[in-house]
Structures are given as C-alpha cells and as structure tokens.
C-alpha cells in the first residue's frame, strides 16, 4: 500500500491570532533574508526551538521527531510531524508542510521540496548534532552547509518595541507569581504546594491577558533550606521550617518567551549572619543594576561586581554570572550566549537589549549563614540608561515572611 509522504492541514481551522503583528514578523524574516543575501546563502533551515519560534511564532513539541523552518528569498515554511495535525499551520506566520511517519526520510523529503536547487544552506551549528549533520550531508550531497546560529543570535539580542512590551507584560505576571508564593508560604507547607499555587496564579493571569495564547511551560521553582544552594534545584516535598532561608523563582512562559523573578526570603526569622549576607547580596544587586547602561561592557560589569564581593571576602561563594539576555529562551532550549554578564563576554550593551541582574552567592551548609542568596530583576537598556521592569520588593525589610 502506497502512503502519502506529506499532508496538507492548511484548511483545518483558521489561523490563530499571532503573538506579534505581521509587520514585526516580516521585520524578523526580512532581516534574515538580508543576511543570507549578503552572504550568498540560498536558504536557511532552522531546527532549534528558539529560532523556529522567533521567525515563525510556532513553538513545537519535539517528542522524538524532527521539526524545522525553511526561509528562502520569497517564502517561510515550518516543517512539522503529522502527529500535531493542523496546530503548526494555525500557529505559523507563513506556510507549513506536514510530513508523515510512513517513511523514515519523509522529513528530508519535505526539506528538499522547500530548498529546491539551493547549493548553500544555513544551519545552526550550535544546535545541529552529529547525527543530523551526517544525515543532511547524505541527503544533500552537493550542498554546502554554513553556520547561521551566531548571526541570528545577534539579531535576537536587540529587542523590538513589540518584544519589549511583551516581555514587560510577562514580567508583571512574574511579580504576581511572586506574591502568590509569599501568600502560600507557611511553616509546615511543602515547597511543592507553594510552587503549585504560584504557577496556577500565573497561568490564570496569562489566560486573562492573552486569551488566545497556548498555555504551556509556565513554572515555579520554590526552594527551602539546603535546597536553595543551586539556582536550578527542582521543587521537592520538603516542608518549610522556622528560620529557613527560602528562594522563589517564578517563570511565566508566553509564546516561547521567558522571564524570571527570583528572590531571597526567610521563614519568620533570620540569624544575624544570614541578615548580613543577604544585605551584602542586595547591595551588589543594587550596584549591578546601575551599571546596565549603553556602552558598558559585560566583562567589565562582572569584574566590578566581583570587587564588591571580594571586599567582603565572599567572591569564592559566587555561583554564576551576574545576568543574561531575555527573550526567546527557556530552561530546555535557547540562550543568547553572546549577552551574558560574565568575565569572558565582551559584548557592549546597546539600547533595546533586555538583561537581568541576578547576583548569587551560596554559603556551604557547615558555615554560619548557610544557603543560597539570589535577587533577580529584568532591565531594558535605553538611550538614557535603563528601565527596570521588575516591581517585586526584595531585602530583609520586605521578605521575612510571617515574622
């Protein structure tokens, strides 16, 4: 029995309301077309969550199958698996091709139909693994594959007015999630229960704000005691105890975009050493926010903040870089690695960049004041300096809960 290799879902419902205007999406696609034109590239095959989403507004669920977005001089087409029906077409700004499971090479058959006679194809060297690269070279023996990842990352780092408005609204929702965490905190309450309340509260507000949005990937990490030592420690069933150091981490996700709110808190009381360390971290946080201005170099910001920690003999307890770019990224995909506040990143800040300030120190469990301290705000770099779009309070005067 002969089965079809491709399916057409273009009539299965109406196009969904896009996250951004047609003008904004055309701006993005025009920028990549200008790049490939200047670099003698015939077509681009995006395979990462972040770039497929950024250039098409479609966020796929991989589940062991291949997805993609092909952009040529005159078309933009997502490639999706038949298991998803018409959802990819409804969510794509542009066209969609759906391939079936009946032949193992149906994905490449779809790609071939979109790139045509292309001889130079851009792919993401930081995302394509060895297996996929070998398959592409086998399927397209006469094609030269060139890197497109670095160029697209640089495009994504400068946010449009529509992106900044979207991120600002999401940050408001993160603040709501933080308030829900505080509301749920109590002695004997588990981390999981606090996180559930926060996440549900944020999802309800996302639904109210974007009634046509897909609801996926919003989550909360709420950590207590020893579990605060890592920034990405999963939620557990540990119960909050009096005097515990706490950490809330609220992450609303809308249309592939991620924001974060992170705060240090204490349950009812904090020791003198805990208070001292907390206040120092807040001091570093305040100073760091003032440094996020046009012309500042990421590496210089990191070194200046290092000096503050070193003056308190705490630099050895610093956990990671001081902040990073925000936009199309998530805990399981994407990152604009060219914009991170680290000693090895020499990117200069420009208006339109959206950057966090998130200093963290972790004191080991055997020392006074043990635990992880982390504050996190998101700021938009402007012509005049910056604009802080996080509004949630921080510090000992605000977040000793139940004290």
mmCIF file of C-alpha atoms in Angstrom:
data_model
loop_
_atom_site.group_PDB
_atom_site.id
_atom_site.type_symbol
_atom_site.label_atom_id
_atom_site.label_comp_id
_atom_site.label_asym_id
_atom_site.label_seq_id
_atom_site.Cartn_x
_atom_site.Cartn_y
_atom_site.Cartn_z
ATOM 1 C CA UNK A 1 0.000 0.000 0.000
ATOM 2 C CA UNK A 2 1.413 3.380 -1.038
ATOM 3 C CA UNK A 3 1.011 6.063 1.629
ATOM 4 C CA UNK A 4 1.416 9.792 1.249
ATOM 5 C CA UNK A 5 4.657 11.373 2.433
ATOM 6 C CA UNK A 6 3.244 14.850 3.072
ATOM 7 C CA UNK A 7 -0.104 16.079 4.345
ATOM 8 C CA UNK A 8 -1.932 19.380 3.930
ATOM 9 C CA UNK A 9 -3.568 20.837 7.042
ATOM 10 C CA UNK A 10 -3.884 24.368 5.678
ATOM 11 C CA UNK A 11 -7.685 24.205 5.739
ATOM 12 C CA UNK A 12 -8.007 22.708 9.202
ATOM 13 C CA UNK A 13 -9.366 25.724 11.053
ATOM 14 C CA UNK A 14 -8.378 29.373 10.835
ATOM 15 C CA UNK A 15 -5.007 30.918 11.565
ATOM 16 C CA UNK A 16 -4.595 31.674 15.272
ATOM 17 C CA UNK A 17 -4.055 35.201 16.473
ATOM 18 C CA UNK A 18 -0.320 35.854 16.231
ATOM 19 C CA UNK A 19 1.687 36.943 19.240
ATOM 20 C CA UNK A 20 3.158 39.852 17.287
ATOM 21 C CA UNK A 21 1.976 41.988 14.394
ATOM 22 C CA UNK A 22 2.540 40.998 10.772
ATOM 23 C CA UNK A 23 4.887 43.986 10.483
ATOM 24 C CA UNK A 24 7.025 42.677 13.362
ATOM 25 C CA UNK A 25 7.221 39.155 11.928
ATOM 26 C CA UNK A 26 8.052 40.496 8.470
ATOM 27 C CA UNK A 27 10.812 42.595 10.048
ATOM 28 C CA UNK A 28 12.405 39.472 11.509
ATOM 29 C CA UNK A 29 12.156 37.467 8.305
ATOM 30 C CA UNK A 30 13.428 40.393 6.227
ATOM 31 C CA UNK A 31 16.477 40.677 8.495
ATOM 32 C CA UNK A 32 17.441 37.047 7.929
ATOM 33 C CA UNK A 33 16.834 37.402 4.191
ATOM 34 C CA UNK A 34 19.136 40.416 4.092
ATOM 35 C CA UNK A 35 21.800 38.391 5.857
ATOM 36 C CA UNK A 36 21.590 35.396 3.546
ATOM 37 C CA UNK A 37 21.604 37.699 0.537
ATOM 38 C CA UNK A 38 24.823 39.378 1.698
ATOM 39 C CA UNK A 39 26.464 36.029 2.386
ATOM 40 C CA UNK A 40 25.486 34.145 -0.780
ATOM 41 C CA UNK A 41 23.257 31.689 1.118
ATOM 42 C CA UNK A 42 20.348 30.229 -0.854
ATOM 43 C CA UNK A 43 18.146 29.037 2.013
ATOM 44 C CA UNK A 44 18.101 28.606 5.783
ATOM 45 C CA UNK A 45 16.973 25.504 7.661
ATOM 46 C CA UNK A 46 16.278 26.343 11.300
ATOM 47 C CA UNK A 47 15.906 23.356 13.631
ATOM 48 C CA UNK A 48 16.066 24.874 17.138
ATOM 49 C CA UNK A 49 13.074 25.727 19.294
ATOM 50 C CA UNK A 50 14.188 29.326 19.670
ATOM 51 C CA UNK A 51 14.791 30.226 16.033
ATOM 52 C CA UNK A 52 11.785 28.341 14.668
ATOM 53 C CA UNK A 53 9.707 30.213 17.234
ATOM 54 C CA UNK A 54 11.369 33.590 16.707
ATOM 55 C CA UNK A 55 10.906 33.616 12.946
ATOM 56 C CA UNK A 56 7.512 31.869 12.698
ATOM 57 C CA UNK A 57 5.700 32.194 16.079
ATOM 58 C CA UNK A 58 5.328 28.392 16.172
ATOM 59 C CA UNK A 59 6.678 26.519 19.222
ATOM 60 C CA UNK A 60 6.888 22.804 18.540
ATOM 61 C CA UNK A 61 6.743 19.770 20.826
ATOM 62 C CA UNK A 62 9.593 17.573 19.626
ATOM 63 C CA UNK A 63 8.817 14.225 21.263
ATOM 64 C CA UNK A 64 11.428 12.344 19.221
ATOM 65 C CA UNK A 65 10.528 13.866 15.837
ATOM 66 C CA UNK A 66 12.241 16.479 13.701
ATOM 67 C CA UNK A 67 10.889 19.972 13.125
ATOM 68 C CA UNK A 68 12.170 22.906 11.168
ATOM 69 C CA UNK A 69 11.642 26.222 9.435
ATOM 70 C CA UNK A 70 12.919 26.896 5.926
ATOM 71 C CA UNK A 71 13.338 30.514 4.883
ATOM 72 C CA UNK A 72 14.171 31.372 1.292
ATOM 73 C CA UNK A 73 14.141 34.653 -0.599
ATOM 74 C CA UNK A 74 10.376 34.511 -1.016
ATOM 75 C CA UNK A 75 8.886 32.040 1.481
ATOM 76 C CA UNK A 76 8.923 30.952 5.112
ATOM 77 C CA UNK A 77 7.606 27.462 5.852
ATOM 78 C CA UNK A 78 7.571 25.410 9.027
ATOM 79 C CA UNK A 79 8.030 21.641 8.831
ATOM 80 C CA UNK A 80 6.039 19.616 11.345
ATOM 81 C CA UNK A 81 5.157 16.000 12.098
ATOM 82 C CA UNK A 82 1.735 14.620 11.237
ATOM 83 C CA UNK A 83 1.066 13.798 14.878
ATOM 84 C CA UNK A 84 0.397 17.514 15.505
ATOM 85 C CA UNK A 85 -2.398 17.865 12.962
ATOM 86 C CA UNK A 86 -3.190 21.432 11.976
ATOM 87 C CA UNK A 87 -1.848 23.190 15.066
ATOM 88 C CA UNK A 88 1.531 24.034 13.475
ATOM 89 C CA UNK A 89 -0.151 25.591 10.437
ATOM 90 C CA UNK A 90 -2.555 27.589 12.602
ATOM 91 C CA UNK A 91 0.296 28.991 14.690
ATOM 92 C CA UNK A 92 2.815 29.638 11.888
ATOM 93 C CA UNK A 93 3.355 33.087 10.447
ATOM 94 C CA UNK A 94 3.836 31.811 6.920
ATOM 95 C CA UNK A 95 3.326 28.392 5.374
ATOM 96 C CA UNK A 96 3.505 24.883 6.796
ATOM 97 C CA UNK A 97 4.395 21.451 5.445
ATOM 98 C CA UNK A 98 3.456 18.346 7.426
ATOM 99 C CA UNK A 99 5.289 15.059 6.912
ATOM 100 C CA UNK A 100 4.034 11.601 7.832
ATOM 101 C CA UNK A 101 5.719 8.707 9.619
ATOM 102 C CA UNK A 102 5.323 6.279 6.717
ATOM 103 C CA UNK A 103 8.942 6.658 5.538
ATOM 104 C CA UNK A 104 11.951 7.448 7.712
ATOM 105 C CA UNK A 105 13.233 10.109 5.322
ATOM 106 C CA UNK A 106 9.959 11.991 4.963
ATOM 107 C CA UNK A 107 11.354 14.933 6.947
ATOM 108 C CA UNK A 108 14.207 15.300 4.472
ATOM 109 C CA UNK A 109 11.764 14.867 1.605
ATOM 110 C CA UNK A 110 9.901 17.905 2.984
ATOM 111 C CA UNK A 111 13.130 19.891 3.336
ATOM 112 C CA UNK A 112 14.145 19.021 -0.231
ATOM 113 C CA UNK A 113 10.856 20.293 -1.581
ATOM 114 C CA UNK A 114 11.372 23.650 0.154
ATOM 115 C CA UNK A 115 15.059 24.349 -0.534
ATOM 116 C CA UNK A 116 14.835 23.310 -4.199
ATOM 117 C CA UNK A 117 18.163 23.706 -6.007
ATOM 118 C CA UNK A 118 19.909 25.512 -3.129
ATOM 119 C CA UNK A 119 23.657 24.942 -3.033
ATOM 120 C CA UNK A 120 24.481 26.853 0.182
ATOM 121 C CA UNK A 121 22.157 26.291 3.130
ATOM 122 C CA UNK A 122 22.420 27.962 6.509
ATOM 123 C CA UNK A 123 22.008 25.750 9.574
ATOM 124 C CA UNK A 124 22.595 26.253 13.287
ATOM 125 C CA UNK A 125 25.990 24.829 14.170
ATOM 126 C CA UNK A 126 25.248 25.218 17.883
ATOM 127 C CA UNK A 127 22.095 23.094 17.611
ATOM 128 C CA UNK A 128 22.551 20.538 14.828
ATOM 129 C CA UNK A 129 24.008 17.367 16.337
ATOM 130 C CA UNK A 130 26.387 14.969 14.611
ATOM 131 C CA UNK A 131 23.618 12.567 13.608
ATOM 132 C CA UNK A 132 21.517 15.254 11.938
ATOM 133 C CA UNK A 133 24.553 16.809 10.254
ATOM 134 C CA UNK A 134 25.558 13.442 8.782
ATOM 135 C CA UNK A 135 22.014 12.827 7.562
ATOM 136 C CA UNK A 136 21.857 16.267 5.962
ATOM 137 C CA UNK A 137 25.173 15.712 4.204
ATOM 138 C CA UNK A 138 23.985 12.338 2.994
ATOM 139 C CA UNK A 139 20.643 13.635 1.745
ATOM 140 C CA UNK A 140 22.119 16.782 0.184
ATOM 141 C CA UNK A 141 25.489 15.625 -1.093
ATOM 142 C CA UNK A 142 26.040 18.666 -3.334
ATOM 143 C CA UNK A 143 25.098 21.258 -0.702
ATOM 144 C CA UNK A 144 27.490 23.325 1.408
ATOM 145 C CA UNK A 145 26.175 23.873 4.930
ATOM 146 C CA UNK A 146 27.201 27.118 6.624
ATOM 147 C CA UNK A 147 26.606 28.441 10.134
ATOM 148 C CA UNK A 148 23.678 30.779 10.703
ATOM 149 C CA UNK A 149 23.454 30.496 14.508
ATOM 150 C CA UNK A 150 25.749 33.341 15.537
ATOM 151 C CA UNK A 151 24.153 35.805 13.124
ATOM 152 C CA UNK A 152 20.627 35.005 14.271
ATOM 153 C CA UNK A 153 21.633 35.260 17.932
ATOM 154 C CA UNK A 154 22.934 38.768 17.316
ATOM 155 C CA UNK A 155 19.653 39.687 15.624
ATOM 156 C CA UNK A 156 17.628 38.388 18.560
ATOM 157 C CA UNK A 157 19.684 40.282 21.158
ATOM 158 C CA UNK A 158 18.238 43.671 20.168
ATOM 159 C CA UNK A 159 14.538 43.628 21.011
ATOM 160 C CA UNK A 160 11.850 45.493 19.079
ATOM 161 C CA UNK A 161 9.280 47.733 20.766
ATOM 162 C CA UNK A 162 6.697 44.942 20.450
ATOM 163 C CA UNK A 163 9.038 42.432 22.083
ATOM 164 C CA UNK A 164 9.821 44.801 24.942
ATOM 165 C CA UNK A 165 6.105 45.405 25.516
ATOM 166 C CA UNK A 166 5.508 41.631 25.541
ATOM 167 C CA UNK A 167 8.380 41.000 27.967
ATOM 168 C CA UNK A 168 7.229 43.863 30.207
ATOM 169 C CA UNK A 169 3.737 42.390 30.495
ATOM 170 C CA UNK A 170 5.186 38.978 31.294
ATOM 171 C CA UNK A 171 7.373 40.491 33.999
ATOM 172 C CA UNK A 172 4.242 41.943 35.584
ATOM 173 C CA UNK A 173 2.853 38.414 35.689
ATOM 174 C CA UNK A 174 6.076 37.132 37.280
ATOM 175 C CA UNK A 175 5.542 39.686 40.059
ATOM 176 C CA UNK A 176 2.048 38.255 40.549
ATOM 177 C CA UNK A 177 3.584 34.791 40.835
ATOM 178 C CA UNK A 178 5.973 36.083 43.477
ATOM 179 C CA UNK A 179 3.087 37.489 45.505
ATOM 180 C CA UNK A 180 1.343 34.103 45.257
ATOM 181 C CA UNK A 181 4.466 32.413 46.624
ATOM 182 C CA UNK A 182 4.513 34.754 49.610
ATOM 183 C CA UNK A 183 0.811 34.126 50.137
ATOM 184 C CA UNK A 184 1.344 30.349 50.271
ATOM 185 C CA UNK A 185 4.450 30.276 52.480
ATOM 186 C CA UNK A 186 3.951 28.911 55.982
ATOM 187 C CA UNK A 187 5.664 26.688 58.500
ATOM 188 C CA UNK A 188 4.994 23.064 57.564
ATOM 189 C CA UNK A 189 3.950 23.889 53.975
ATOM 190 C CA UNK A 190 5.870 21.950 51.324
ATOM 191 C CA UNK A 191 7.903 23.523 48.550
ATOM 192 C CA UNK A 192 5.631 21.806 46.071
ATOM 193 C CA UNK A 193 2.456 23.363 47.429
ATOM 194 C CA UNK A 194 3.953 26.858 47.306
ATOM 195 C CA UNK A 195 5.107 26.292 43.725
ATOM 196 C CA UNK A 196 1.726 24.936 42.615
ATOM 197 C CA UNK A 197 -0.106 27.991 43.946
ATOM 198 C CA UNK A 198 2.303 30.369 42.235
ATOM 199 C CA UNK A 199 2.200 28.572 38.893
ATOM 200 C CA UNK A 200 -1.600 28.318 38.848
ATOM 201 C CA UNK A 201 -1.895 32.020 39.664
ATOM 202 C CA UNK A 202 0.415 32.993 36.802
ATOM 203 C CA UNK A 203 -1.363 30.719 34.295
ATOM 204 C CA UNK A 204 -4.722 32.264 35.191
ATOM 205 C CA UNK A 205 -3.305 35.744 34.600
ATOM 206 C CA UNK A 206 -1.737 34.669 31.295
ATOM 207 C CA UNK A 207 -5.158 33.346 30.231
ATOM 208 C CA UNK A 208 -6.774 36.653 31.122
ATOM 209 C CA UNK A 209 -4.105 38.741 29.396
ATOM 210 C CA UNK A 210 -3.689 36.611 26.259
ATOM 211 C CA UNK A 211 -6.959 34.660 25.902
ATOM 212 C CA UNK A 212 -5.827 33.066 22.619
ATOM 213 C CA UNK A 213 -2.354 32.066 23.803
ATOM 214 C CA UNK A 214 -1.223 28.472 24.218
ATOM 215 C CA UNK A 215 -0.774 27.650 27.901
ATOM 216 C CA UNK A 216 2.447 25.719 28.328
ATOM 217 C CA UNK A 217 5.745 25.747 30.188
ATOM 218 C CA UNK A 218 4.995 28.307 32.919
ATOM 219 C CA UNK A 219 6.512 27.032 36.148
ATOM 220 C CA UNK A 220 7.844 27.916 39.603
ATOM 221 C CA UNK A 221 10.884 26.709 41.476
ATOM 222 C CA UNK A 222 10.457 27.283 45.198
ATOM 223 C CA UNK A 223 13.356 26.111 47.351
ATOM 224 C CA UNK A 224 13.941 25.992 51.103
ATOM 225 C CA UNK A 225 16.879 25.349 53.395
ATOM 226 C CA UNK A 226 19.624 23.237 51.824
ATOM 227 C CA UNK A 227 17.729 23.206 48.520
ATOM 228 C CA UNK A 228 18.490 26.913 47.970
ATOM 229 C CA UNK A 229 22.160 26.164 47.238
ATOM 230 C CA UNK A 230 21.603 25.816 43.485
ATOM 231 C CA UNK A 231 19.786 28.229 41.209
ATOM 232 C CA UNK A 232 18.081 25.431 39.264
ATOM 233 C CA UNK A 233 17.304 22.932 42.011
ATOM 234 C CA UNK A 234 13.938 21.236 41.385
ATOM 235 C CA UNK A 235 10.976 21.575 43.703
ATOM 236 C CA UNK A 236 10.684 18.894 46.410
ATOM 237 C CA UNK A 237 8.242 17.904 49.149
ATOM 238 C CA UNK A 238 10.470 19.364 51.862
ATOM 239 C CA UNK A 239 8.430 21.239 54.494
ATOM 240 C CA UNK A 240 9.316 24.804 55.435
ATOM 241 C CA UNK A 241 10.799 25.183 58.905
ATOM 242 C CA UNK A 242 11.081 28.271 61.091
ATOM 243 C CA UNK A 243 14.252 30.205 60.252
ATOM 244 C CA UNK A 244 14.640 28.610 56.825
ATOM 245 C CA UNK A 245 16.269 30.529 54.038
ATOM 246 C CA UNK A 246 13.883 30.424 51.052
ATOM 247 C CA UNK A 247 14.137 31.161 47.351
ATOM 248 C CA UNK A 248 11.261 31.885 44.979
ATOM 249 C CA UNK A 249 11.767 31.601 41.231
ATOM 250 C CA UNK A 250 8.751 32.439 39.047
ATOM 251 C CA UNK A 251 8.902 31.788 35.311
ATOM 252 C CA UNK A 252 5.885 32.701 33.183
ATOM 253 C CA UNK A 253 6.218 31.485 29.585
ATOM 254 C CA UNK A 254 4.188 33.012 26.755
ATOM 255 C CA UNK A 255 4.738 32.171 23.067
ATOM 256 C CA UNK A 256 8.270 30.907 23.641
ATOM 257 C CA UNK A 257 9.313 33.977 25.628
ATOM 258 C CA UNK A 258 10.670 33.567 29.145
ATOM 259 C CA UNK A 259 11.020 35.966 32.057
ATOM 260 C CA UNK A 260 12.025 35.392 35.658
ATOM 261 C CA UNK A 261 11.524 36.753 39.138
ATOM 262 C CA UNK A 262 13.893 35.447 41.821
ATOM 263 C CA UNK A 263 14.041 36.485 45.451
ATOM 264 C CA UNK A 264 15.603 35.501 48.757
ATOM 265 C CA UNK A 265 13.179 35.162 51.680
ATOM 266 C CA UNK A 266 13.168 33.799 55.229
ATOM 267 C CA UNK A 267 10.539 31.941 57.212
ATOM 268 C CA UNK A 268 9.627 34.067 60.267
ATOM 269 C CA UNK A 269 13.194 34.914 61.301
ATOM 270 C CA UNK A 270 16.786 35.183 60.091
ATOM 271 C CA UNK A 271 20.032 34.937 62.060
ATOM 272 C CA UNK A 272 22.400 37.905 62.236
ATOM 273 C CA UNK A 273 24.799 36.253 59.796
ATOM 274 C CA UNK A 274 22.016 35.429 57.376
ATOM 275 C CA UNK A 275 20.910 39.067 57.501
ATOM 276 C CA UNK A 276 24.459 40.312 56.919
ATOM 277 C CA UNK A 277 24.970 38.124 53.872
ATOM 278 C CA UNK A 278 21.535 38.931 52.492
ATOM 279 C CA UNK A 279 22.152 42.672 52.792
ATOM 280 C CA UNK A 280 25.508 42.347 51.032
ATOM 281 C CA UNK A 281 23.908 40.490 48.154
ATOM 282 C CA UNK A 282 21.229 43.159 47.874
ATOM 283 C CA UNK A 283 23.984 45.797 47.810
ATOM 284 C CA UNK A 284 25.668 44.005 44.901
ATOM 285 C CA UNK A 285 22.284 43.742 43.196
ATOM 286 C CA UNK A 286 21.633 47.475 43.527
ATOM 287 C CA UNK A 287 25.067 48.418 42.239
ATOM 288 C CA UNK A 288 24.809 45.970 39.358
ATOM 289 C CA UNK A 289 21.535 47.449 38.137
ATOM 290 C CA UNK A 290 23.138 50.886 37.972
ATOM 291 C CA UNK A 291 25.845 49.508 35.670
ATOM 292 C CA UNK A 292 23.441 48.273 32.960
ATOM 293 C CA UNK A 293 23.752 51.267 30.629
ATOM 294 C CA UNK A 294 24.655 51.732 26.948
ATOM 295 C CA UNK A 295 28.364 51.409 26.302
ATOM 296 C CA UNK A 296 29.057 49.213 29.325
ATOM 297 C CA UNK A 297 30.953 46.021 28.587
ATOM 298 C CA UNK A 298 29.607 42.779 30.074
ATOM 299 C CA UNK A 299 33.037 41.636 31.265
ATOM 300 C CA UNK A 300 33.742 44.988 32.944
ATOM 301 C CA UNK A 301 30.415 44.823 34.810
ATOM 302 C CA UNK A 302 31.271 41.338 36.084
ATOM 303 C CA UNK A 303 34.720 42.410 37.253
ATOM 304 C CA UNK A 304 33.399 45.465 39.072
ATOM 305 C CA UNK A 305 30.819 43.376 40.923
ATOM 306 C CA UNK A 306 33.497 40.804 41.725
ATOM 307 C CA UNK A 307 35.343 43.523 43.586
ATOM 308 C CA UNK A 308 32.321 44.163 45.797
ATOM 309 C CA UNK A 309 32.122 40.507 46.774
ATOM 310 C CA UNK A 310 35.891 40.331 47.240
ATOM 311 C CA UNK A 311 35.823 43.312 49.615
ATOM 312 C CA UNK A 312 33.537 41.236 51.872
ATOM 313 C CA UNK A 313 35.597 38.045 51.380
ATOM 314 C CA UNK A 314 32.665 36.413 49.580
ATOM 315 C CA UNK A 315 33.836 36.150 45.979
ATOM 316 C CA UNK A 316 34.661 32.465 46.398
ATOM 317 C CA UNK A 317 30.962 31.823 47.108
ATOM 318 C CA UNK A 318 29.679 33.427 43.899
ATOM 319 C CA UNK A 319 27.696 30.838 41.938
ATOM 320 C CA UNK A 320 27.450 32.007 38.288
ATOM 321 C CA UNK A 321 27.396 35.059 36.006
ATOM 322 C CA UNK A 322 25.574 38.206 37.025
ATOM 323 C CA UNK A 323 22.831 38.149 34.404
ATOM 324 C CA UNK A 324 21.867 37.401 30.813
ATOM 325 C CA UNK A 325 19.705 38.393 27.881
ATOM 326 C CA UNK A 326 15.964 37.749 27.899
ATOM 327 C CA UNK A 327 13.645 36.934 25.011
ATOM 328 C CA UNK A 328 13.011 33.676 23.175
ATOM 329 C CA UNK A 329 14.623 31.212 25.582
ATOM 330 C CA UNK A 330 13.686 28.669 28.212
ATOM 331 C CA UNK A 331 15.084 26.148 30.659
ATOM 332 C CA UNK A 332 15.116 23.490 27.936
ATOM 333 C CA UNK A 333 16.014 25.496 24.853
ATOM 334 C CA UNK A 334 17.844 28.515 23.641
ATOM 335 C CA UNK A 335 20.125 31.126 25.117
ATOM 336 C CA UNK A 336 21.650 34.294 23.738
ATOM 337 C CA UNK A 337 25.114 33.385 24.963
ATOM 338 C CA UNK A 338 26.614 36.497 23.402
ATOM 339 C CA UNK A 339 24.928 38.648 26.043
ATOM 340 C CA UNK A 340 25.861 37.375 29.486
ATOM 341 C CA UNK A 341 27.344 39.322 32.377
ATOM 342 C CA UNK A 342 30.482 37.207 32.712
ATOM 343 C CA UNK A 343 34.191 37.858 32.714
ATOM 344 C CA UNK A 344 34.597 36.072 29.357
ATOM 345 C CA UNK A 345 31.886 38.037 27.489
ATOM 346 C CA UNK A 346 32.984 41.337 25.931
ATOM 347 C CA UNK A 347 29.654 42.356 24.388
ATOM 348 C CA UNK A 348 28.882 46.066 24.796
ATOM 349 C CA UNK A 349 25.362 46.928 25.973
ATOM 350 C CA UNK A 350 23.096 48.732 23.494
ATOM 351 C CA UNK A 351 19.625 50.268 23.705
ATOM 352 C CA UNK A 352 16.986 47.612 23.057
ATOM 353 C CA UNK A 353 18.784 44.865 24.940
ATOM 354 C CA UNK A 354 16.867 43.246 27.807
ATOM 355 C CA UNK A 355 19.150 41.991 30.550
ATOM 356 C CA UNK A 356 18.799 40.580 34.060
ATOM 357 C CA UNK A 357 20.806 41.490 37.122
ATOM 358 C CA UNK A 358 20.946 38.403 39.337
ATOM 359 C CA UNK A 359 23.874 38.140 41.741
ATOM 360 C CA UNK A 360 24.038 34.929 43.761
ATOM 361 C CA UNK A 361 26.251 33.586 46.496
ATOM 362 C CA UNK A 362 25.990 30.187 48.173
ATOM 363 C CA UNK A 363 27.406 29.533 51.643
ATOM 364 C CA UNK A 364 28.034 25.816 52.333
ATOM 365 C CA UNK A 365 25.904 24.079 54.929
ATOM 366 C CA UNK A 366 28.660 23.920 57.550
ATOM 367 C CA UNK A 367 29.102 27.707 57.704
ATOM 368 C CA UNK A 368 27.055 30.328 59.571
ATOM 369 C CA UNK A 369 24.535 31.920 57.237
ATOM 370 C CA UNK A 370 24.407 28.823 55.035
ATOM 371 C CA UNK A 371 22.219 28.843 51.948
ATOM 372 C CA UNK A 372 21.809 30.438 48.545
ATOM 373 C CA UNK A 373 21.075 34.152 48.214
ATOM 374 C CA UNK A 374 19.737 35.405 44.893
ATOM 375 C CA UNK A 375 17.935 38.539 43.726
ATOM 376 C CA UNK A 376 16.812 38.982 40.121
ATOM 377 C CA UNK A 377 15.434 41.971 38.215
ATOM 378 C CA UNK A 378 14.959 42.435 34.464
ATOM 379 C CA UNK A 379 16.011 45.733 32.910
ATOM 380 C CA UNK A 380 15.607 47.255 29.455
ATOM 381 C CA UNK A 381 18.678 49.145 28.255
ATOM 382 C CA UNK A 382 17.575 52.560 26.959
ATOM 383 C CA UNK A 383 19.283 55.539 25.334
ATOM 384 C CA UNK A 384 19.335 57.271 28.720
ATOM 385 C CA UNK A 385 20.375 54.274 30.855
ATOM 386 C CA UNK A 386 17.935 51.540 31.766
ATOM 387 C CA UNK A 387 14.371 50.859 32.824
ATOM 388 C CA UNK A 388 13.669 48.257 35.491
ATOM 389 C CA UNK A 389 10.507 46.339 34.571
ATOM 390 C CA UNK A 390 10.536 44.159 37.715
ATOM 391 C CA UNK A 391 8.485 45.613 40.534
ATOM 392 C CA UNK A 392 8.605 42.979 43.269
ATOM 393 C CA UNK A 393 10.257 44.063 46.556
ATOM 394 C CA UNK A 394 13.384 42.488 47.993
ATOM 395 C CA UNK A 395 15.562 42.545 51.081
ATOM 396 C CA UNK A 396 15.187 41.984 54.830
ATOM 397 C CA UNK A 397 12.660 44.781 55.341
ATOM 398 C CA UNK A 398 10.243 43.133 52.906
ATOM 399 C CA UNK A 399 10.692 39.371 52.769
ATOM 400 C CA UNK A 400 10.952 37.872 56.226
ATOM 401 C CA UNK A 401 7.628 36.081 55.903
ATOM 402 C CA UNK A 402 5.475 35.722 58.993
ATOM 403 C CA UNK A 403 7.995 37.460 61.208
#
